[in-house]
Amino acid sequence: GNWHPYVLFPSNDSLLQIRQLVKDTDEGTWIGVNPNSLLKIQKNQILRLPVTTDAYFTGILPYQKNEYYVATTKGAIKWDRLSNKIEILRSAQGLTDNVIHDMISDEEKNIWFASDGNGIYRMRPNSNLVYDVSTGLSGNVVMSIVESKEKEIYVGSLEHGLSLINEAGQAITLNEPGKMGKNVKINSSTNSYDGSLWIGTIGSGLWNLSKSKNGYQSVQLFGESQNVISLYEHTDSALWIGTPRGLLRYKNKSLKKIKGINNGCFAIA
């Protein structure tokens, strides 16, 4: 199909760099815009997140009805949309003061935070838990977290590849997950509908990781020198791949570059 631009801001606006797209539970879409704005598009209206902080926003996670977690460059914020009450979550509250790169909510409603230099944090009522290299993670600079269909947590590090947190809560470094190796710089990841895991890297392209009785199998789909910034698999099983040079689409073993998009593609939803 044809691509049509959707203009959010006039061309001379200083808010030009979209860093994240997140679908809300009410069919609206949150848009993270540098330097420090979170906007929501719903029914052709643009709403701005009414939360102020001394840090930049890096993401938002719709958690429960009217309850959100907001990632920042200095920890996180818990926000109640109805009361507009906010709770700062940093080291004094058992979280990190560093950048939060990714957040997920698992099936048990635990919140997982990927930090820049302090590993990952699992938050549940009255109980926080930290995983880092001392407890089995491959690296402390964590860029992505994904929960598999088997309820295992895959952790992607920008330093030393992939780790797994199993159902027993043990962190395990996957030293040789198939052919991918242990020193791959993982920047993004997402589940596939067939149960495998898509892994985007810095410098090693795109990988698909699957698990079987014989261990892990990994297939490099393109690019020894390619960088992957963002990943999104659509319900039609097409994988959309954001790179510094534009947007790619992978389906039925065919890779296609999308014409007209030639700059860095940081977010897809």
Backbone as numpy.savetxt, mean C-alpha at the origin, in Angstrom:
# Nx Ny Nz CAx CAy CAz Cx Cy Cz
-10.42 1.32 -24.57 -11.23 2.51 -24.57 -10.38 3.75 -24.57
-11.04 4.90 -24.65 -10.34 6.17 -24.65 -10.21 6.71 -23.23
-9.14 7.44 -22.99 -8.88 8.04 -21.69 -9.26 9.51 -21.73
-9.93 9.96 -20.68 -10.35 11.34 -20.60 -9.86 11.94 -19.27
-9.24 13.11 -19.31 -8.76 13.71 -18.06 -9.91 14.20 -17.19
-9.76 14.01 -15.88 -10.71 14.54 -14.91 -9.96 15.62 -14.13
-10.32 16.87 -14.34 -9.57 17.98 -13.78 -10.05 18.28 -12.37
-9.16 18.05 -11.40 -9.48 18.36 -10.00 -9.09 19.78 -9.64
-7.93 20.20 -10.17 -7.41 21.50 -9.84 -7.02 22.22 -11.13
-7.09 23.54 -11.15 -6.59 24.27 -12.31 -5.10 24.03 -12.48
-4.59 24.21 -13.68 -3.21 23.86 -13.98 -2.20 24.67 -13.18
-2.61 25.83 -12.67 -1.67 26.64 -11.89 -1.78 26.40 -10.39
-2.58 25.39 -10.00 -2.72 25.07 -8.58 -1.45 24.40 -8.08
-1.06 24.70 -6.85 0.16 24.12 -6.30 -0.02 22.67 -5.87
-1.28 22.21 -5.72 -1.54 20.82 -5.31 -1.65 19.96 -6.56
-0.51 19.44 -7.03 -0.49 18.79 -8.32 -0.19 17.30 -8.27
0.36 16.80 -7.19 0.85 15.43 -7.19 -0.06 14.52 -6.39
-0.81 13.65 -7.09 -1.69 12.69 -6.43 -0.87 11.46 -6.04
-0.88 11.13 -4.74 -0.05 10.06 -4.23 -0.84 8.82 -3.83
-2.17 8.94 -3.64 -2.94 7.78 -3.21 -4.39 7.92 -3.62
-5.00 6.79 -3.99 -6.43 6.69 -4.27 -6.99 5.55 -3.45
-8.04 5.82 -2.66 -8.64 4.79 -1.80 -10.15 4.88 -1.91
-10.78 3.76 -2.25 -12.24 3.72 -2.32 -12.82 3.60 -0.91
-13.83 4.42 -0.63 -14.47 4.40 0.68 -15.62 3.40 0.65
-16.16 3.09 1.83 -17.27 2.14 1.92 -18.57 2.70 1.37
-18.65 4.03 1.23 -19.87 4.66 0.71 -19.75 5.03 -0.76
-18.83 4.41 -1.48 -18.61 4.57 -2.90 -17.89 5.86 -3.28
-17.52 6.67 -2.29 -16.68 7.82 -2.57 -15.23 7.37 -2.72
-14.38 8.27 -3.18 -12.96 7.98 -3.37 -12.11 9.03 -2.69
-11.20 8.59 -1.82 -10.26 9.48 -1.18 -9.05 9.67 -2.07
-8.55 10.89 -2.13 -7.40 11.22 -2.97 -6.36 11.91 -2.10
-5.18 11.32 -2.02 -4.09 11.94 -1.28 -3.28 12.82 -2.21
-3.19 14.11 -1.89 -2.53 15.08 -2.76 -1.42 15.76 -1.99
-0.20 15.70 -2.52 0.89 16.42 -1.88 0.76 17.91 -2.17
1.13 18.81 -1.20 1.94 18.44 -0.05 1.17 17.95 1.16
-0.07 18.38 1.38 -0.70 17.98 2.64 -2.21 18.08 2.58
-2.82 17.32 1.70 -4.28 17.33 1.61 -4.81 15.93 1.37
-5.93 15.62 2.00 -6.71 14.43 1.68 -8.09 14.91 1.26
-8.46 14.59 0.04 -9.72 15.02 -0.52 -10.59 13.81 -0.80
-11.90 14.04 -0.86 -12.82 12.96 -1.18 -13.76 13.41 -2.29
-13.87 12.58 -3.33 -14.81 12.85 -4.42 -16.03 11.96 -4.23
-17.19 12.56 -4.13 -18.43 11.82 -3.99 -19.55 12.62 -4.65
-20.22 11.98 -5.60 -21.32 12.61 -6.32 -20.91 13.97 -6.89
-19.71 13.96 -7.54 -19.17 15.14 -8.20 -18.86 16.30 -7.26
-18.79 16.01 -5.96 -18.37 17.02 -5.01 -16.99 16.67 -4.45
-16.20 17.68 -4.13 -14.88 17.47 -3.56 -14.89 17.97 -2.12
-14.61 17.06 -1.18 -14.58 17.38 0.24 -13.15 17.26 0.74
-12.74 18.16 1.62 -11.39 18.13 2.18 -11.43 17.56 3.60
-10.49 16.69 3.92 -10.42 16.10 5.26 -10.23 17.21 6.30
-11.16 17.33 7.27 -11.09 18.43 8.24 -10.21 18.11 9.44
-8.99 17.65 9.17 -8.04 17.31 10.23 -6.74 18.05 9.96
-6.21 18.71 10.96 -4.94 19.40 10.82 -3.86 18.67 11.60
-2.64 18.72 11.10 -1.52 18.03 11.74 -0.23 18.72 11.34
0.83 18.52 12.13 2.12 19.08 11.79 2.90 18.18 10.84
2.26 17.11 10.36 2.91 16.16 9.45 2.13 16.08 8.15
2.76 15.57 7.11 2.09 15.36 5.83 1.29 14.06 5.87
0.15 14.05 5.18 -0.65 12.84 5.04 0.00 11.91 4.01
-0.01 10.61 4.31 0.50 9.62 3.34 -0.55 8.58 2.96
-1.72 8.58 3.62 -2.76 7.62 3.25 -3.93 7.66 4.20
-4.99 6.93 3.83 -6.17 6.83 4.68 -6.75 5.43 4.56
-7.24 4.91 5.70 -7.82 3.56 5.75 -9.22 3.64 6.34
-10.28 3.45 5.53 -11.63 3.33 6.10 -11.70 2.06 6.94
-12.00 2.20 8.22 -11.94 1.06 9.14 -13.34 0.53 9.44
-14.07 1.20 10.28 -15.46 0.87 10.54 -16.30 2.08 10.18
-17.61 1.95 10.25 -18.48 3.04 9.84 -18.10 4.33 10.57
-17.80 5.35 9.79 -17.43 6.68 10.28 -16.11 6.72 11.05
-15.32 5.65 10.98 -14.03 5.61 11.67 -12.92 5.35 10.66
-11.88 6.18 10.73 -10.79 6.11 9.77 -9.45 6.18 10.49
-8.43 5.60 9.84 -7.05 5.80 10.26 -6.33 6.54 9.14
-5.60 7.58 9.54 -4.89 8.43 8.58 -3.40 8.27 8.81
-2.67 7.87 7.78 -1.22 7.73 7.88 -0.56 9.07 7.58
0.52 9.36 8.31 1.23 10.61 8.11 2.74 10.35 8.10
3.50 11.42 7.92 4.96 11.32 7.99 5.46 11.28 9.43
4.56 11.40 10.39 4.90 11.28 11.82 3.84 10.42 12.52
3.84 9.13 12.23 2.86 8.25 12.85 1.51 8.29 12.18
0.44 8.15 12.96 -0.91 8.04 12.39 -1.91 8.83 13.22
-3.12 8.95 12.68 -4.22 9.65 13.34 -5.46 8.77 13.25
-6.19 8.64 14.33 -7.49 7.99 14.33 -8.55 9.09 14.28
-9.47 8.99 13.32 -10.44 10.06 13.09 -11.86 9.51 13.10
-12.72 10.10 13.93 -14.15 9.80 13.94 -14.86 10.87 13.11
-15.43 10.46 12.00 -16.00 11.44 11.06 -17.23 12.13 11.63
-18.03 11.43 12.45 -19.26 12.04 12.97 -18.96 13.12 14.01
-18.08 12.81 14.95 -17.77 13.77 16.02 -16.60 14.67 15.66
-15.89 14.31 14.57 -14.66 14.99 14.17 -13.58 14.91 15.26
-13.66 13.89 16.10 -12.67 13.68 17.14 -11.45 13.00 16.54
-10.27 13.49 16.90 -9.05 12.87 16.41 -8.19 12.41 17.59
-7.44 11.32 17.34 -6.51 10.79 18.34 -5.15 10.62 17.66
-4.14 11.29 18.17 -2.80 11.19 17.61 -2.16 9.88 18.07
-1.60 9.13 17.12 -0.96 7.84 17.42 0.50 7.92 17.02
1.36 8.05 18.03 2.80 8.11 17.80 3.50 7.23 18.83
4.78 7.46 19.07 5.54 6.57 19.95 4.97 6.55 21.37
4.45 7.67 21.84 3.87 7.71 23.19 2.64 6.82 23.30
1.99 6.54 22.18 0.81 5.67 22.16 1.16 4.27 21.65
2.44 3.95 21.56 2.85 2.61 21.14 3.05 2.44 19.66
2.99 3.55 18.90 3.21 3.47 17.45 4.58 4.09 17.16
4.81 4.50 15.93 6.09 5.07 15.53 5.96 6.57 15.28
7.06 7.28 15.38 7.09 8.69 15.01 7.52 8.86 13.55
7.82 7.77 12.88 8.31 7.82 11.51 7.17 7.78 10.49
7.56 7.80 9.21 6.59 7.75 8.12 5.85 6.42 8.12
4.53 6.47 7.90 3.73 5.27 7.67 3.53 5.12 6.17
4.05 4.04 5.59 3.98 3.85 4.14 2.72 3.11 3.70
2.17 2.25 4.56 1.02 1.43 4.17 0.25 1.05 5.42
-1.06 0.78 5.24 -1.93 0.33 6.34 -2.93 -0.67 5.78
-3.25 -1.69 6.57 -4.35 -2.59 6.21 -5.12 -2.96 7.48
-6.34 -3.41 7.30 -7.13 -4.01 8.36 -7.36 -5.47 7.97
-6.99 -6.41 8.85 -7.15 -7.82 8.51 -8.54 -8.33 8.89
-8.77 -9.62 8.68 -10.10 -10.19 8.92 -10.52 -10.11 10.38
-9.54 -10.07 11.28 -9.84 -9.98 12.71 -9.90 -8.52 13.19
-9.88 -7.58 12.24 -9.97 -6.14 12.53 -8.73 -5.59 13.23
-7.61 -6.32 13.15 -6.34 -5.74 13.57 -5.91 -4.71 12.53
-5.26 -3.63 12.97 -4.70 -2.64 12.06 -3.19 -2.87 11.99
-2.67 -2.95 10.76 -1.24 -3.12 10.54 -0.68 -1.86 9.91
0.43 -1.36 10.46 1.07 -0.16 9.96 2.48 -0.51 9.47
2.82 -0.09 8.26 4.16 -0.28 7.71 4.96 1.00 7.93
6.07 0.91 8.64 6.82 2.12 9.00 8.14 2.22 8.26
8.66 3.43 8.24 9.94 3.71 7.61 11.05 3.61 8.65
11.52 2.39 8.88 12.67 2.20 9.77 12.39 1.50 11.07
11.10 1.30 11.41 10.77 0.63 12.66 9.99 -0.66 12.46
10.00 -1.23 11.26 9.27 -2.46 11.01 7.78 -2.22 10.87
6.97 -3.17 11.38 5.52 -3.03 11.29 4.90 -3.13 12.68
3.73 -2.50 12.80 2.99 -2.47 14.06 1.63 -3.10 13.86
1.27 -4.00 14.76 -0.08 -4.55 14.76 -0.84 -3.95 15.94
-1.94 -3.27 15.64 -2.71 -2.61 16.68 -4.05 -3.32 16.85
-4.35 -3.68 18.08 -5.66 -4.21 18.44 -6.02 -3.59 19.80
-7.29 -3.63 20.21 -7.68 -3.01 21.47 -6.80 -3.46 22.64
-6.18 -2.50 23.30 -5.36 -2.72 24.50 -4.12 -3.58 24.25
-3.70 -3.69 22.99 -2.55 -4.55 22.73 -1.89 -4.15 21.41
-0.68 -3.61 21.48 0.12 -3.32 20.30 1.31 -4.28 20.24
1.70 -4.66 19.03 2.81 -5.57 18.85 3.68 -5.05 17.72
5.01 -5.11 17.91 5.96 -4.61 16.91 6.75 -5.79 16.34
6.86 -5.81 15.02 7.73 -6.77 14.34 8.84 -6.00 13.64
10.09 -6.43 13.84 11.21 -5.82 13.14 12.26 -6.90 12.87
13.47 -6.48 12.49 14.48 -7.49 12.14 14.86 -8.37 13.33
14.69 -7.84 14.54 15.05 -8.63 15.73 14.05 -9.74 15.99
12.85 -9.65 15.39 11.83 -10.69 15.59 11.51 -11.46 14.31
12.36 -11.31 13.28 12.22 -12.16 12.10 11.92 -11.47 10.79
11.66 -10.15 10.80 11.41 -9.45 9.53 12.69 -9.36 8.72
12.53 -9.27 7.40 13.70 -9.17 6.53 14.32 -7.78 6.57
13.51 -6.74 6.87 14.02 -5.38 6.91 13.08 -4.48 7.68
13.59 -3.35 8.16 12.78 -2.44 8.96 12.11 -1.33 8.15
12.55 -1.11 6.90 11.89 -0.14 6.03 10.83 -0.89 5.24
9.59 -0.80 5.69 8.50 -1.60 5.12 7.62 -0.72 4.24
7.41 -1.16 3.01 6.64 -0.37 2.05 5.25 -0.93 1.81
5.04 -2.23 2.03 3.75 -2.82 1.71 3.39 -3.95 2.66
2.07 -4.09 2.92 1.53 -5.17 3.74 0.30 -5.73 3.02
0.21 -7.05 2.92 -0.92 -7.70 2.26 -1.33 -8.91 3.09
-2.64 -9.09 3.29 -3.14 -10.31 3.93 -3.58 -11.29 2.85
-3.05 -12.50 2.91 -3.40 -13.51 1.92 -4.74 -14.16 2.25
-5.22 -14.98 1.33 -6.47 -15.71 1.56 -6.32 -16.73 2.68
-5.07 -17.12 2.98 -4.80 -18.05 4.08 -4.61 -17.32 5.41
-4.93 -16.01 5.43 -4.82 -15.16 6.63 -3.38 -14.99 7.10
-2.44 -15.13 6.17 -1.05 -14.82 6.46 -0.76 -13.39 6.00
0.16 -12.72 6.68 0.50 -11.35 6.37 1.85 -11.33 5.65
1.86 -10.85 4.41 3.10 -10.70 3.67 3.60 -9.26 3.82
4.89 -9.13 4.12 5.49 -7.85 4.42 6.62 -7.58 3.43
6.51 -6.50 2.66 7.52 -6.17 1.66 8.46 -5.09 2.16
9.76 -5.38 2.15 10.77 -4.44 2.64 11.54 -3.84 1.47
11.90 -2.57 1.62 12.72 -1.91 0.61 14.19 -2.28 0.76
14.49 -3.00 1.84 15.89 -3.36 2.11 16.21 -4.78 1.67
15.45 -5.76 2.17 15.83 -7.16 1.98 14.64 -8.06 1.70
13.80 -7.70 0.76 12.81 -8.63 0.26 11.58 -8.85 1.11
11.13 -10.10 1.14 9.80 -10.45 1.62 9.85 -11.23 2.93
8.89 -10.90 3.81 8.70 -11.65 5.06 7.25 -12.13 5.13
7.02 -13.08 6.02 5.70 -13.65 6.23 5.42 -13.71 7.72
4.22 -13.27 8.12 3.76 -13.48 9.49 2.64 -14.51 9.44
2.88 -15.67 10.03 1.92 -16.76 9.91 0.78 -16.61 10.92
-0.15 -17.56 10.89 -1.32 -17.48 11.76 -0.95 -17.56 13.25
0.20 -18.16 13.54 0.66 -18.24 14.93 1.31 -16.94 15.40
1.43 -15.96 14.48 2.03 -14.69 14.85 3.54 -14.65 14.75
4.15 -15.64 14.10 5.60 -15.69 13.95 6.02 -15.00 12.66
7.04 -14.16 12.73 7.60 -13.50 11.55 8.71 -14.36 10.97
8.65 -14.60 9.66 9.62 -15.46 8.98 10.14 -14.73 7.74
11.46 -14.60 7.63 12.05 -14.05 6.41 12.07 -15.11 5.33
11.52 -14.78 4.16 11.52 -15.72 3.03 12.80 -15.48 2.23
13.84 -16.20 2.58 15.15 -15.95 1.98 15.20 -16.24 0.49
14.53 -17.27 0.06 14.54 -17.62 -1.36 13.13 -17.97 -1.83
12.23 -16.97 -1.93 10.88 -17.27 -2.42 10.89 -17.49 -3.93
11.12 -18.74 -4.33 11.25 -19.04 -5.74 12.54 -18.45 -6.28
12.47 -17.81 -7.44 13.64 -17.22 -8.08 13.85 -15.76 -7.70
12.98 -15.23 -6.85 13.00 -13.80 -6.60 14.22 -13.37 -5.79
14.73 -14.23 -4.93 15.90 -13.87 -4.14 15.55 -13.07 -2.90
16.52 -12.89 -2.02 16.24 -12.29 -0.72 16.54 -10.80 -0.65
17.21 -10.24 -1.65 17.60 -8.83 -1.58 16.82 -7.94 -2.54
15.70 -8.43 -3.03 14.85 -7.62 -3.90 14.26 -6.46 -3.09
14.24 -5.28 -3.69 13.70 -4.09 -3.03 12.21 -3.97 -3.37
11.37 -4.38 -2.42 9.93 -4.42 -2.66 9.31 -3.06 -2.34
8.55 -2.54 -3.30 7.95 -1.21 -3.16 6.42 -1.26 -3.07
5.80 -2.31 -3.64 4.34 -2.42 -3.63 3.94 -3.87 -3.81
2.73 -4.21 -3.37 2.23 -5.57 -3.54 0.71 -5.57 -3.46
0.09 -6.60 -4.05 -1.36 -6.73 -3.98 -1.74 -8.17 -4.25
-2.88 -8.59 -3.71 -3.38 -9.94 -3.97 -3.92 -10.07 -5.37
-3.81 -11.28 -5.92 -4.46 -11.61 -7.18 -5.68 -12.48 -6.89
-6.64 -12.46 -7.79 -7.86 -13.23 -7.58 -7.61 -14.74 -7.65
-6.46 -15.17 -8.20 -6.18 -16.60 -8.24 -5.43 -17.08 -6.99
-5.27 -16.17 -6.00 -4.62 -16.55 -4.76 -3.13 -16.27 -4.70
-2.54 -15.85 -5.82 -1.12 -15.52 -5.83 -0.93 -14.07 -5.39
0.33 -13.65 -5.36 0.67 -12.31 -4.89 1.47 -11.59 -5.96
1.03 -10.38 -6.31 1.80 -9.53 -7.21 2.77 -8.69 -6.38
4.02 -8.60 -6.83 5.04 -7.87 -6.10 5.76 -6.92 -7.05
5.69 -5.63 -6.73 6.38 -4.62 -7.53 7.67 -4.20 -6.81
8.75 -4.06 -7.56 10.06 -3.81 -6.96 10.70 -2.55 -7.54
11.75 -2.12 -6.88 12.62 -1.08 -7.40 13.84 -1.76 -8.01
13.94 -1.69 -9.31 15.10 -2.23 -10.02 14.97 -3.64 -10.51
13.94 -4.38 -10.08 13.80 -5.79 -10.50 12.45 -6.08 -11.13
11.69 -5.04 -11.49 10.45 -5.24 -12.21 9.31 -5.82 -11.39
8.46 -6.59 -12.05 7.24 -7.15 -11.48 7.35 -8.66 -11.35
6.89 -9.17 -10.19 6.93 -10.61 -9.93 5.54 -11.09 -9.54
5.31 -12.38 -9.80 4.12 -13.06 -9.32 4.57 -14.23 -8.46
4.09 -14.25 -7.21 4.51 -15.27 -6.25 3.33 -16.16 -5.90
3.50 -17.45 -6.05 2.45 -18.41 -5.69 3.04 -19.46 -4.77
2.16 -20.07 -3.98 2.58 -21.03 -2.97 1.92 -22.37 -3.26
2.70 -23.44 -3.18 2.17 -24.78 -3.41 2.82 -25.75 -2.44
2.51 -27.03 -2.60 3.09 -28.05 -1.74 4.61 -28.11 -1.89
5.11 -27.68 -3.05 6.54 -27.74 -3.31 7.26 -26.43 -2.95
6.58 -25.54 -2.26 7.20 -24.27 -1.87 6.69 -23.11 -2.70
7.52 -22.08 -2.82 7.14 -20.88 -3.54 7.64 -20.92 -4.99
6.78 -20.46 -5.88 7.19 -20.25 -7.27 7.05 -18.76 -7.58
8.06 -18.18 -8.19 7.99 -16.77 -8.56 8.37 -16.60 -10.01
7.65 -15.75 -10.71 7.87 -15.51 -12.13 8.10 -14.02 -12.33
9.21 -13.67 -12.97 9.48 -12.28 -13.28 8.82 -11.95 -14.62
7.90 -10.99 -14.60 7.12 -10.70 -15.79 7.78 -9.69 -16.71
8.52 -8.78 -16.16 9.26 -7.85 -17.01 10.34 -7.14 -16.23
11.36 -6.70 -16.95 12.23 -5.65 -16.51 13.25 -5.89 -15.44
14.50 -6.19 -15.83 15.57 -6.24 -14.84 15.78 -4.87 -14.20
15.56 -3.81 -14.95 15.85 -2.46 -14.44 14.58 -1.64 -14.23
13.42 -2.29 -14.26 12.16 -1.57 -14.15 11.79 -1.31 -12.71
11.20 -0.14 -12.48 10.68 0.22 -11.16 9.16 0.20 -11.18
8.55 -0.41 -10.17 7.09 -0.45 -10.04 6.70 0.38 -8.82
5.81 1.36 -9.04 5.39 2.25 -7.97 4.09 1.79 -7.33
3.11 1.36 -8.16 1.79 1.02 -7.65 1.21 -0.15 -8.42
0.29 -0.89 -7.77 -0.35 -2.06 -8.37 -1.83 -2.07 -8.02
-2.65 -2.53 -8.98 -4.09 -2.69 -8.72 -4.63 -3.74 -9.67
-5.26 -4.80 -9.13 -5.88 -5.81 -9.98 -7.38 -5.59 -10.00
-7.93 -5.41 -11.20 -9.36 -5.16 -11.39 -10.13 -6.48 -11.30
-11.44 -6.38 -11.16 -12.28 -7.58 -11.06 -12.27 -8.40 -12.35
-11.83 -7.81 -13.48 -11.74 -8.58 -14.73 -10.39 -9.27 -14.86
-9.62 -9.30 -13.74 -8.31 -9.96 -13.65 -7.20 -9.22 -14.39
-7.48 -8.03 -14.86 -6.42 -7.21 -15.46 -5.63 -6.54 -14.34
-4.31 -6.60 -14.45 -3.43 -5.96 -13.47 -2.96 -4.64 -14.04
-3.19 -3.56 -13.28 -2.73 -2.23 -13.67 -1.46 -1.92 -12.89
-0.43 -1.44 -13.61 0.90 -1.28 -13.06 1.37 0.16 -13.25
1.59 0.84 -12.13 2.09 2.20 -12.20 3.61 2.22 -12.15
4.24 2.94 -13.06 5.70 3.04 -13.12 6.10 4.51 -13.23
7.38 4.82 -13.07 7.81 6.22 -13.23 7.60 6.75 -14.64
7.40 5.86 -15.61 7.25 6.28 -17.01 5.84 6.09 -17.54
4.88 5.86 -16.65 3.51 5.73 -17.11 2.79 4.51 -16.57
1.71 4.13 -17.25 0.80 3.08 -16.78 0.82 1.90 -17.73
0.88 0.68 -17.16 0.86 -0.56 -17.93 -0.35 -1.40 -17.54
-0.80 -2.25 -18.47 -1.90 -3.18 -18.22 -1.46 -4.58 -18.60
-1.63 -5.53 -17.67 -1.23 -6.92 -17.92 -2.45 -7.82 -17.79
-2.76 -8.55 -18.85 -3.87 -9.49 -18.83 -3.64 -10.57 -19.88
-3.97 -11.82 -19.49 -3.82 -12.96 -20.40 -2.41 -13.05 -20.97
-1.43 -12.84 -20.10 -0.01 -12.93 -20.44 0.42 -11.89 -21.48
-0.35 -10.82 -21.59 -0.02 -9.75 -22.52 0.16 -8.44 -21.76
1.27 -7.75 -22.01 1.59 -6.49 -21.34 1.45 -5.35 -22.33
0.69 -4.32 -21.94 0.40 -3.20 -22.84 0.64 -1.88 -22.12
1.33 -0.97 -22.79 1.51 0.38 -22.24 0.32 1.25 -22.64
-0.21 1.99 -21.68 -1.36 2.85 -21.94 -0.86 4.16 -22.55
-1.35 4.46 -23.74 -0.91 5.67 -24.44 -1.44 6.92 -23.74
-0.63 7.96 -23.77 -1.06 9.24 -23.22 -0.71 9.45 -21.77
-0.23 8.39 -21.09 0.18 8.52 -19.68 1.65 8.20 -19.62
2.47 9.24 -19.53 3.91 9.08 -19.65 4.69 9.48 -18.41
3.99 9.96 -17.39 4.66 10.38 -16.16 4.47 9.34 -15.07
5.06 9.60 -13.90 4.95 8.67 -12.79 3.52 8.44 -12.36
3.14 7.18 -12.24 1.78 6.80 -11.86 1.83 6.24 -10.44
1.54 7.11 -9.44 1.74 6.75 -8.04 0.54 6.02 -7.43
-0.64 6.14 -8.01 -1.84 5.57 -7.38 -2.81 5.08 -8.43
-3.43 3.91 -8.18 -4.44 3.32 -9.06 -5.53 2.74 -8.19
-6.79 2.93 -8.58 -7.90 2.35 -7.81 -9.08 2.12 -8.74
